[in-house]
XYZ file of C-alpha atoms in Angstrom:
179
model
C 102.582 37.963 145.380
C 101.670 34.799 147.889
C 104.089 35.872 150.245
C 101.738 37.983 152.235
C 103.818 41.000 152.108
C 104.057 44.665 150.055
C 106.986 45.599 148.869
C 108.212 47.916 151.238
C 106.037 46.235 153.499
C 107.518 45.249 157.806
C 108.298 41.804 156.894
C 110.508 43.327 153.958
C 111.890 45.732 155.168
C 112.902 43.430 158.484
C 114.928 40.921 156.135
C 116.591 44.091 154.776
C 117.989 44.818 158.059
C 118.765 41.877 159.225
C 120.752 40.843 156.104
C 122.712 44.186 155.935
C 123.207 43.714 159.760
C 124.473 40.358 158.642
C 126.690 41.306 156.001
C 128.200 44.261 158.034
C 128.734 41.835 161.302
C 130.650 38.823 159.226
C 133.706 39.365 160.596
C 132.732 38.794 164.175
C 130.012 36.220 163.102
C 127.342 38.762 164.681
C 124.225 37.297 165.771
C 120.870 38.576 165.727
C 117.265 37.561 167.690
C 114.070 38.463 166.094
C 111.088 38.154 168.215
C 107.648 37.329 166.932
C 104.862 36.185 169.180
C 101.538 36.763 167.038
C 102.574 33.791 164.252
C 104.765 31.112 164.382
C 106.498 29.084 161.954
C 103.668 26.528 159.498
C 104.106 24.066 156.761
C 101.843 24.977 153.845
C 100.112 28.142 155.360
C 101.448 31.697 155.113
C 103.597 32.922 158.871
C 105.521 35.700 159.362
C 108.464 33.721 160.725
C 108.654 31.884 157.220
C 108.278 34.423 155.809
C 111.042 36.355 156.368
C 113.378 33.149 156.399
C 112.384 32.984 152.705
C 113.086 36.707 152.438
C 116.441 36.418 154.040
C 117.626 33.625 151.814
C 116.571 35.268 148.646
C 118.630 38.040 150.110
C 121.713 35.687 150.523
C 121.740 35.007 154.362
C 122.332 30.991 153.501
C 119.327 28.659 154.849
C 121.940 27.164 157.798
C 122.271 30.170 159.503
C 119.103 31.005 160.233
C 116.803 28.922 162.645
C 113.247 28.970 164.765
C 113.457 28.041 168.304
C 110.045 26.106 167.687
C 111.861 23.421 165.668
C 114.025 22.319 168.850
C 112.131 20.228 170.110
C 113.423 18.682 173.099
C 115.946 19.460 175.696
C 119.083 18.480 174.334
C 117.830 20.179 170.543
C 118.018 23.185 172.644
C 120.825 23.331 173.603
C 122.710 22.411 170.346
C 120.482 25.297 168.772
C 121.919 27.855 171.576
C 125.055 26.391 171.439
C 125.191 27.292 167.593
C 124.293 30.648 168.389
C 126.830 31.076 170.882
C 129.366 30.502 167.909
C 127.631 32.144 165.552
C 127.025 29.248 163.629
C 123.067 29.987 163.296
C 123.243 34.058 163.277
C 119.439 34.770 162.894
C 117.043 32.810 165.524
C 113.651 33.711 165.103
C 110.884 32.821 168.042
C 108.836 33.898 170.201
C 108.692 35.668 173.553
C 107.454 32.551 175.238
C 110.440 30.506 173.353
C 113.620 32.612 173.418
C 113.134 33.930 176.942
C 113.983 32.796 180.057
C 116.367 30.444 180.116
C 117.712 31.161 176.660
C 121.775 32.187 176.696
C 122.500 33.096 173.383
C 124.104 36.849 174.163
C 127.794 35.771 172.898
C 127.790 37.597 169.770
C 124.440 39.477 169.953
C 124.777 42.183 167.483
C 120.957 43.100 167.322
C 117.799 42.316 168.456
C 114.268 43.056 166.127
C 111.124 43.402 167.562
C 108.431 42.328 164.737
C 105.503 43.160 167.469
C 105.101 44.254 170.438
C 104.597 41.992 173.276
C 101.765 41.747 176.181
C 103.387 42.913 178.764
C 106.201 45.142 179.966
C 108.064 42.425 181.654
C 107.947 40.385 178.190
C 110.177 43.485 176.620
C 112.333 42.806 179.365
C 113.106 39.635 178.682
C 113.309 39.753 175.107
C 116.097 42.478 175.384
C 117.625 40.753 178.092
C 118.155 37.877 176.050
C 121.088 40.238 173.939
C 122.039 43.207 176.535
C 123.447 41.205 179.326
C 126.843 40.071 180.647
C 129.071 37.665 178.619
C 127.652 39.627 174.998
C 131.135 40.007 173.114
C 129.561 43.327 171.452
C 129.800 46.503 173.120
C 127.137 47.602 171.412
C 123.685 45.891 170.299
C 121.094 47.283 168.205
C 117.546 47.255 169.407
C 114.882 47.531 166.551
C 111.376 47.419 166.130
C 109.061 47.401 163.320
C 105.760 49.504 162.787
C 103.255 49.566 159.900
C 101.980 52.774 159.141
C 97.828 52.718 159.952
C 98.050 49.270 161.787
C 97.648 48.040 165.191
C 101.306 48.327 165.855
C 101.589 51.900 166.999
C 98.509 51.209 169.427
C 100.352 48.201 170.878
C 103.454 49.817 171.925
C 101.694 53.273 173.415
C 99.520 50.530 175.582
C 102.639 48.630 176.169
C 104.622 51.955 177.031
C 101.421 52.852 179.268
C 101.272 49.655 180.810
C 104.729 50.477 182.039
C 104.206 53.763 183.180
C 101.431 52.513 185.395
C 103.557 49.774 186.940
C 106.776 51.542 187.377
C 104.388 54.074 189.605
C 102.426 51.353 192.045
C 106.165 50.042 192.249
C 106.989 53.529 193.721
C 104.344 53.858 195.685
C 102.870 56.595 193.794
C 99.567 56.200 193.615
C 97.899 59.892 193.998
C 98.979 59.775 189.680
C 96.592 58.941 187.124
């Protein structure tokens, strides 16, 4: 009640994930990125992004390891916020597209990667998932996830994404006679 989720509900079943992601990557102080771009973190109004930072603390994932990229705020917060990551000091960061993507070296310990929406554009998933499946990740292996409420918008946004793609990846070959 007041948290703006069901039980069951994405947001829920997200912190699940991510906490039994957590728990299962201790050992190697596994890090995980969850990208959000339709709400960002607010004092005294309902987000997503707090959210599920409530949810994962009332999960046991303590409050320390888990930050938004909106609350560096300058430069040099930056980079002790990625430099956290990179040790796996802060092992959920939670942000947007526009925040955690270019620029944003975090892959160290990548262990998985949640989508919570989809974004705009094609390019966007890109860099999201660049952001964990790149050179200098310690993990072999990362786990790409993303979230869909039945009867929502969610499913439409990735098939226009996906189609989006589709049409790009054909002017890029120069096949234009396909619809």
């Amino acid at each position: 009640p007041g948290d703006g989720d069901v039980a069951g509900g994405k947001t829920s079943r997200t912190a699940e994930a991510i906490y039994e992601i957590w728990r299962a990557s201790r050992a190697v102080k596994g890090t995980q990125l969850v990208f959000v771009d339709f709400s960002a973190p607010a004092s005294g109004a309902f987000s997503v992004p707090t959210d599920l930072r409530n949810k994962l603390v009332k999960l046991g994932i303590p409050k320390t390891e888990i930050a938004f990229i909106q609350d560096a705020k300058n430069v040099k917060a930056q980079e002790q916020l990625f430099q956290n990551v990179r040790r796996g000091r802060i092992r959920v960061l939670i942000g947007s597209t526009e925040k955690m993507g270019i620029g944003v070296n975090v892959q160290n310990k990548v262990v998985a990667l949640h989508h919570l929406d989809a974004p705009w554009r094609p390019a966007d998933l890109e860099q999201r998932e660049g952001r964990a499946l790149r050179p200098g990740n310690e993990n072999a292996e990362v786990d790409v996830l993303l979230y869909l409420t039945p009867g929502s918008f969610d499913a439409y946004m990735w098939q226009t994404l996906e189609r989006k793609a589709r049409f790009i990846d054909q002017i890029m070959r120069g096949d234009v006679g396909v619809r």
